[in-house]
Amino acid sequence: MTIRSIVILTGAGISAESGVPTFRGPDGLWEGHRVEDVATPQAFRRDPVLVQRFYDARRAALRNVMPNAAHLALARLDAEWPGELLLVTQNVDDLHERAGSRRLLHMHGELNSALCAACGAATPWTGDLGDHPPCPRCAAPRLRPDIVWFGEMPYHMDRIGDAIAACDLFVSIGTSGAVYPAAGFVEWARDAGASTLELNLDPSAGTPMFDEARHGPATQLVPAWVEMMLRARSY
Ligand code: OAD
């Protein structure tokens, strides 16, 4: 099959070898925190100090990590692939853009962005939010992390849906397949007639849905797959 259009979905597993913790599993973020305490609008209303502290710490930690070989390989694919390509990430870190990816959408928001709960403006932000800085647009001291919390609508769903409907190949990298709607993208892609490939450390909840699954660390699997794609110009 000739591949022209590729959609790639990434999750926390692609950043794990950079030192960014994943969510689920023994060392995962959700082992140390209950999702309901830090990642819902209700949690933010109930205890904004705890929620801001959690995301301020994660934002600060980004300064100490670097893109790894998997991020860099996807940036190379973005630069060199002659056809359509869209990288959709569930990650809120900035490692894909620091690696050089351009055709990139953050469906769960970004740590380096602040969202004003008063005027709705999103502003690039690398500092803390816990000390109530004013919104650069409206001056209200109501900035929150620009993160899609449980119960909120992921970003860019129309563009993502259109890209998946038109893709020839859907590739899922480093995600557990536990959180919808991203976990359902493989089914959308199959419905659209695309080939589907999973690259993950170990089998995920979604593995049976994929045409092919390769298991191992992202820093090995992703550069090898990108090399193959760029050599063959097809899957
Ligand atoms: P998870 O922590 O649920 O899953 C990470 C996946 O990466 C697992 O399947 C691991 O096996 C795999 N993995 C770990 N290390 C890896 C490595 N070195 N190479 C390849 N794969 C590796 O993270 P996500 O699937 O991204 O949402 O979680 C989805 C969403 O749930 C997140 O975006 C977040 C979370 O709640 C929000 O915060 C809104």
XYZ file of N, CA, C and O in Angstrom, residues 55-175:
484
model
N 1.138 21.497 39.200
C 1.523 21.851 37.833
C 2.734 22.787 37.811
O 3.544 22.730 36.870
N 2.890 23.652 38.831
C 4.103 24.491 38.890
C 5.353 23.600 38.968
O 6.365 23.884 38.319
N 5.264 22.521 39.756
C 6.419 21.620 39.897
C 6.706 20.903 38.586
O 7.859 20.749 38.169
N 5.644 20.490 37.900
C 5.857 19.793 36.619
C 6.394 20.758 35.564
O 7.236 20.388 34.747
N 5.908 22.009 35.575
C 6.407 23.012 34.609
C 7.888 23.289 34.872
O 8.704 23.342 33.948
N 8.242 23.438 36.144
C 9.642 23.712 36.487
C 10.532 22.539 36.075
O 11.670 22.738 35.619
N 10.027 21.323 36.211
C 10.832 20.138 35.889
C 11.170 20.058 34.403
O 12.157 19.419 34.020
N 10.383 20.712 33.558
C 10.667 20.684 32.111
C 12.030 21.291 31.791
O 12.651 20.942 30.788
N 12.460 22.225 32.663
C 13.755 22.883 32.394
C 14.914 21.902 32.491
O 15.997 22.166 31.985
N 14.695 20.773 33.166
C 15.791 19.826 33.398
C 15.753 18.610 32.477
O 16.480 17.652 32.701
N 14.874 18.636 31.488
C 14.803 17.474 30.585
C 15.041 17.918 29.149
O 14.889 19.100 28.813
N 15.426 16.944 28.331
C 15.759 17.228 26.924
C 15.012 16.236 26.027
O 14.717 15.119 26.449
N 14.740 16.628 24.787
C 14.159 15.662 23.837
C 15.091 14.456 23.684
O 16.311 14.606 23.785
N 14.507 13.294 23.464
C 15.323 12.089 23.265
C 15.297 11.675 21.787
O 14.710 12.359 20.928
N 15.918 10.532 21.507
C 16.062 10.097 20.108
C 14.714 9.873 19.424
O 14.606 10.024 18.198
N 13.686 9.546 20.206
C 12.363 9.323 19.596
C 11.739 10.654 19.164
O 11.196 10.773 18.061
N 11.810 11.682 20.033
C 11.306 13.011 19.633
C 12.057 13.511 18.394
O 11.457 14.057 17.465
N 13.380 13.330 18.409
C 14.203 13.842 17.302
C 13.879 13.114 16.000
O 13.826 13.737 14.929
N 13.630 11.814 16.092
C 13.295 11.058 14.884
C 11.969 11.540 14.300
O 11.831 11.682 13.079
N 10.977 11.811 15.154
C 9.687 12.292 14.637
C 9.826 13.682 14.018
O 9.146 13.999 13.034
N 10.711 14.512 14.577
C 10.950 15.831 13.982
C 11.606 15.678 12.609
O 11.283 16.411 11.660
N 12.493 14.711 12.491
C 13.126 14.453 11.181
C 12.080 13.981 10.174
O 12.065 14.435 9.017
N 11.189 13.099 10.624
C 10.127 12.624 9.719
C 9.267 13.803 9.271
O 8.915 13.919 8.095
N 8.933 14.690 10.209
C 8.122 15.880 9.889
C 8.824 16.712 8.814
O 8.215 17.166 7.845
N 10.138 16.887 8.966
C 10.889 17.725 8.021
C 11.040 17.063 6.653
O 11.058 17.753 5.631
N 11.143 15.729 6.628
C 11.523 15.066 5.377
C 10.395 14.306 4.688
O 10.537 13.931 3.528
N 9.291 14.065 5.401
C 8.210 13.289 4.774
C 7.536 14.132 3.701
O 7.080 15.235 3.978
N 7.419 13.633 2.475
C 6.897 14.463 1.396
C 5.372 14.617 1.403
O 4.845 15.510 0.745
N 4.689 13.768 2.131
C 3.225 13.823 2.121
C 2.674 14.519 3.355
O 3.381 15.218 4.084
N 1.371 14.326 3.575
C 0.711 14.897 4.748
C 1.204 14.187 6.005
O 1.445 12.975 5.988
N 1.303 14.937 7.079
C 1.707 14.351 8.356
C 1.128 15.212 9.468
O 1.145 16.445 9.382
N 0.571 14.570 10.473
C 0.133 15.307 11.665
C 0.565 14.526 12.891
O 0.292 13.327 13.010
N 1.249 15.214 13.795
C 1.640 14.631 15.083
C 0.675 15.174 16.142
O 0.620 16.383 16.368
N -0.082 14.272 16.740
C -1.023 14.638 17.802
C -0.430 14.114 19.100
O -0.168 12.911 19.219
N -0.201 14.990 20.056
C 0.338 14.496 21.321
C -0.647 14.726 22.457
O -1.328 15.750 22.515
N -0.689 13.720 23.348
C -1.442 13.872 24.602
C -0.545 14.517 25.654
O -1.012 14.847 26.737
N 0.741 14.663 25.330
C 1.693 15.146 26.327
C 1.588 16.659 26.505
O 1.374 17.395 25.545
N 1.813 17.087 27.732
C 1.761 18.529 28.022
C 3.169 19.097 28.146
O 3.337 20.290 28.394
N 4.196 18.249 27.945
C 5.568 18.771 27.902
C 5.822 19.390 26.519
O 4.982 19.310 25.620
N 6.990 20.041 26.378
C 7.295 20.739 25.116
C 8.422 20.055 24.341
O 9.115 20.686 23.552
N 8.593 18.744 24.569
C 9.754 18.074 23.976
C 9.623 17.868 22.468
O 10.628 17.877 21.758
N 8.393 17.704 21.963
C 8.258 17.580 20.497
C 8.669 18.886 19.810
O 9.390 18.860 18.816
N 8.224 20.025 20.325
C 8.582 21.273 19.636
C 10.068 21.591 19.824
O 10.720 22.094 18.917
N 10.610 21.252 21.005
C 12.047 21.484 21.190
C 12.879 20.587 20.274
O 13.995 20.950 19.890
N 12.354 19.413 19.926
C 13.059 18.539 18.975
C 12.953 19.073 17.550
O 13.747 18.692 16.693
N 11.941 19.927 17.290
C 11.812 20.511 15.955
C 10.539 20.152 15.206
O 10.374 20.547 14.061
N 9.616 19.400 15.830
C 8.363 19.080 15.135
C 7.557 20.350 14.923
O 7.458 21.190 15.826
N 6.959 20.474 13.743
C 6.162 21.659 13.402
C 4.689 21.325 13.230
O 3.835 22.077 13.652
N 4.417 20.212 12.545
C 3.008 19.844 12.299
C 2.506 19.076 13.521
O 2.416 17.856 13.518
N 2.212 19.830 14.584
C 2.008 19.261 15.926
C 0.787 19.888 16.597
O 0.629 21.110 16.570
N -0.061 19.055 17.185
C -1.185 19.554 17.983
C -1.111 18.936 19.381
O -0.946 17.721 19.524
N -1.289 19.779 20.410
C -1.353 19.315 21.802
C -2.823 19.151 22.185
O -3.487 20.124 22.510
N -3.316 17.935 22.174
C -4.761 17.768 22.431
C -5.123 17.886 23.908
O -6.286 18.128 24.222
N -4.161 17.705 24.818
C -4.444 17.843 26.258
C -3.852 19.115 26.857
O -3.687 19.212 28.071
N -3.505 20.098 26.007
C -2.971 21.362 26.517
C -1.463 21.312 26.691
O -0.792 20.360 26.271
N -0.932 22.377 27.314
C 0.526 22.538 27.435
C 0.875 23.118 28.800
O 0.244 24.088 29.248
N 1.914 22.564 29.423
C 2.380 23.128 30.695
C 2.858 24.563 30.516
O 2.671 25.402 31.408
N 3.476 24.852 29.349
C 4.030 26.191 29.132
C 3.006 27.157 28.558
O 3.339 28.000 27.715
N 1.779 27.018 29.007
C 0.722 27.944 28.604
C -0.179 28.143 29.818
O -0.402 27.215 30.590
N -0.668 29.378 29.972
C -1.600 29.686 31.061
C -2.921 30.122 30.449
O -2.941 30.837 29.444
N -4.006 29.669 31.065
C -5.344 29.970 30.565
C -6.048 30.867 31.575
O -6.102 30.535 32.764
N -6.571 31.994 31.107
C -7.246 32.910 32.032
C -8.691 32.465 32.234
O -9.463 32.388 31.273
N -9.039 32.187 33.485
C -10.396 31.756 33.792
C -11.377 32.919 33.695
O -12.590 32.710 33.692
N -10.870 34.158 33.614
C -11.760 35.326 33.495
C -12.048 35.655 32.029
O -13.207 35.774 31.633
N -10.993 35.805 31.203
C -11.222 36.250 29.815
C -11.014 35.156 28.786
O -11.311 35.358 27.605
N -10.479 34.004 29.185
C -10.337 32.882 28.250
C -9.076 32.930 27.403
O -8.849 32.034 26.588
N -8.216 33.964 27.582
C -7.005 34.060 26.766
C -5.976 33.021 27.208
O -5.816 32.770 28.402
N -5.279 32.443 26.232
C -4.151 31.555 26.519
C -2.865 32.334 26.259
O -2.731 33.004 25.237
N -1.917 32.258 27.217
C -0.675 33.030 27.134
C 0.507 32.093 27.342
O 0.488 31.287 28.282
N 1.558 32.191 26.498
C 2.766 31.395 26.780
C 3.262 31.693 28.196
O 3.303 32.858 28.603
N 3.631 30.633 28.945
C 3.948 30.837 30.368
C 4.971 29.811 30.827
O 4.740 28.615 30.683
N 6.093 30.254 31.348
C 7.085 29.286 31.826
C 7.331 29.384 33.328
O 8.028 28.557 33.898
N 6.770 30.397 33.981
C 6.975 30.570 35.420
C 5.903 29.864 36.234
O 5.170 29.015 35.731
N 5.806 30.236 37.508
C 4.794 29.660 38.390
C 3.452 30.379 38.206
O 3.406 31.541 37.783
N 2.387 29.685 38.565
C 1.050 30.292 38.566
C 0.487 30.382 39.978
O -0.516 31.064 40.205
N 1.134 29.698 40.935
C 0.601 29.610 42.297
C 0.613 30.924 43.044
O -0.096 31.074 44.045
N 1.397 31.899 42.569
C 1.436 33.185 43.278
C 0.495 34.225 42.647
O 0.709 35.432 42.796
N -0.507 33.748 41.911
C -1.597 34.589 41.385
C -1.126 35.743 40.503
O -1.514 36.903 40.717
N -0.307 35.492 39.493
C 0.078 36.589 38.592
C -1.137 37.069 37.799
O -2.084 36.301 37.581
N -1.138 38.360 37.371
C -2.274 38.858 36.585
C -2.224 38.340 35.146
O -1.148 38.127 34.593
N -3.381 38.178 34.552
C -3.468 37.804 33.140
C -2.906 38.952 32.298
O -3.304 40.104 32.488
N -1.975 38.680 31.367
C -1.419 39.748 30.536
C -2.479 40.430 29.677
O -2.325 41.584 29.295
N -3.576 39.748 29.387
C -4.634 40.333 28.546
C -5.591 41.204 29.378
O -5.838 42.344 29.042
N -6.135 40.649 30.506
C -7.217 41.380 31.203
C -6.855 41.762 32.636
O -7.646 42.409 33.317
N -5.688 41.337 33.110
C -5.162 41.691 34.429
C -5.823 40.960 35.594
O -5.417 41.124 36.752
N -6.822 40.129 35.318
C -7.443 39.373 36.421
C -6.433 38.335 36.937
O -5.748 37.687 36.150
N -6.335 38.162 38.265
C -5.372 37.181 38.815
C -5.967 35.773 38.824
O -6.011 35.109 39.852
N -6.446 35.337 37.634
C -7.197 34.081 37.587
C -6.629 33.090 36.567
O -7.364 32.348 35.932
N -5.295 33.097 36.447
C -4.673 32.168 35.497
C -4.655 30.747 36.058
O -4.355 30.539 37.235
N -4.962 29.794 35.213
C -4.892 28.365 35.577
C -4.011 27.653 34.548
O -3.766 28.190 33.462
N -3.543 26.444 34.874
C -2.779 25.693 33.873
C -3.646 25.468 32.629
O -4.840 25.181 32.751
N -3.040 25.606 31.458
C -3.768 25.382 30.200
C -3.706 23.897 29.861
O -3.121 23.476 28.865
N -4.287 23.119 30.757
C -4.274 21.660 30.677
C -5.723 21.202 30.575
O -6.587 21.744 31.283
N -5.972 20.225 29.701
C -7.325 19.670 29.601
C -7.507 18.671 30.739
O -6.867 17.625 30.770
N -8.359 19.031 31.688
C -8.599 18.157 32.821
C -9.704 17.157 32.505
O -10.480 17.349 31.553
N -9.789 16.106 33.318
C -10.846 15.121 33.123
C -12.196 15.822 33.226
O -12.415 16.640 34.129
N -13.058 15.529 32.266
C -14.366 16.184 32.212
C -14.361 17.388 31.282
O -15.422 17.949 31.013
N -13.194 17.811 30.777
C -13.117 18.929 29.838
C -12.879 18.389 28.414
O -12.454 17.242 28.239
N -13.164 19.254 27.439
C -13.087 18.841 26.032
C -11.656 18.952 25.517
O -11.068 20.027 25.610
N -11.071 17.863 24.990
C -9.728 17.992 24.397
C -9.720 19.026 23.266
O -10.746 19.290 22.640
N -8.542 19.581 23.025
C -8.372 20.593 21.984
C -8.269 19.965 20.593
O -7.829 18.817 20.457
N -8.617 20.782 19.584
C -8.343 20.487 18.160
C -9.047 19.234 17.646
O -8.572 18.613 16.685
N -10.158 18.841 18.252
C -10.758 17.566 17.848
C -11.229 17.566 16.393
O -11.168 16.527 15.732
N -11.680 18.722 15.871
C -12.135 18.734 14.469
C -10.973 18.457 13.524
O -11.076 17.631 12.609
N -9.852 19.136 13.772
C -8.686 18.952 12.884
C -8.140 17.532 12.990
O -7.720 16.927 12.006
N -8.152 16.996 14.212
C -7.651 15.627 14.409
C -8.562 14.628 13.688
O -8.093 13.725 12.979
N -9.861 14.815 13.846
C -10.817 13.906 13.196
C -10.666 13.934 11.680
O -10.666 12.881 11.025
N -10.508 15.138 11.115
C -10.346 15.252 9.662
C -9.064 14.562 9.202
O -9.040 13.881 8.175
N -7.980 14.750 9.963
C -6.691 14.153 9.570
C -6.759 12.631 9.638
O -6.247 11.938 8.746
N -7.398 12.101 10.668
C -7.492 10.631 10.781
C -8.370 10.073 9.666
O -8.049 9.044 9.055
N -9.452 10.777 9.359
C -10.357 10.293 8.299
C -9.645 10.235 6.951
O -10.026 9.450 6.085
N -8.602 11.057 6.778
C -7.911 11.124 5.482
C -6.564 10.400 5.496
O -5.838 10.446 4.501
N -6.224 9.725 6.606
C -4.853 9.181 6.672
C -4.776 7.766 6.081
O -5.765 7.042 6.016
N -3.565 7.404 5.655
C -3.301 6.051 5.165
C -2.650 5.200 6.251
O -2.671 3.978 6.179
N -2.017 5.863 7.210
C -1.314 5.146 8.274
C -1.499 5.904 9.585
O -1.278 7.115 9.650
N -1.901 5.174 10.613
C -2.033 5.737 11.958
C -1.045 4.998 12.855
O -1.036 3.768 12.910
N -0.218 5.767 13.564
C 0.809 5.176 14.426
C 0.626 5.705 15.841
O 0.560 6.931 16.046
N 0.551 4.824 16.803
C 0.388 5.198 18.208
C 1.684 4.872 18.945
O 2.183 3.746 18.857
N 2.233 5.853 19.655
C 3.543 5.671 20.294
C 3.466 6.008 21.790
O 3.092 7.131 22.165
N 3.808 5.049 22.639
C 3.984 5.333 24.063
C 2.740 5.790 24.794
O 2.802 6.673 25.632
N 1.618 5.154 24.475
C 0.397 5.509 25.216
C -0.326 4.240 25.646
O -0.336 3.245 24.920
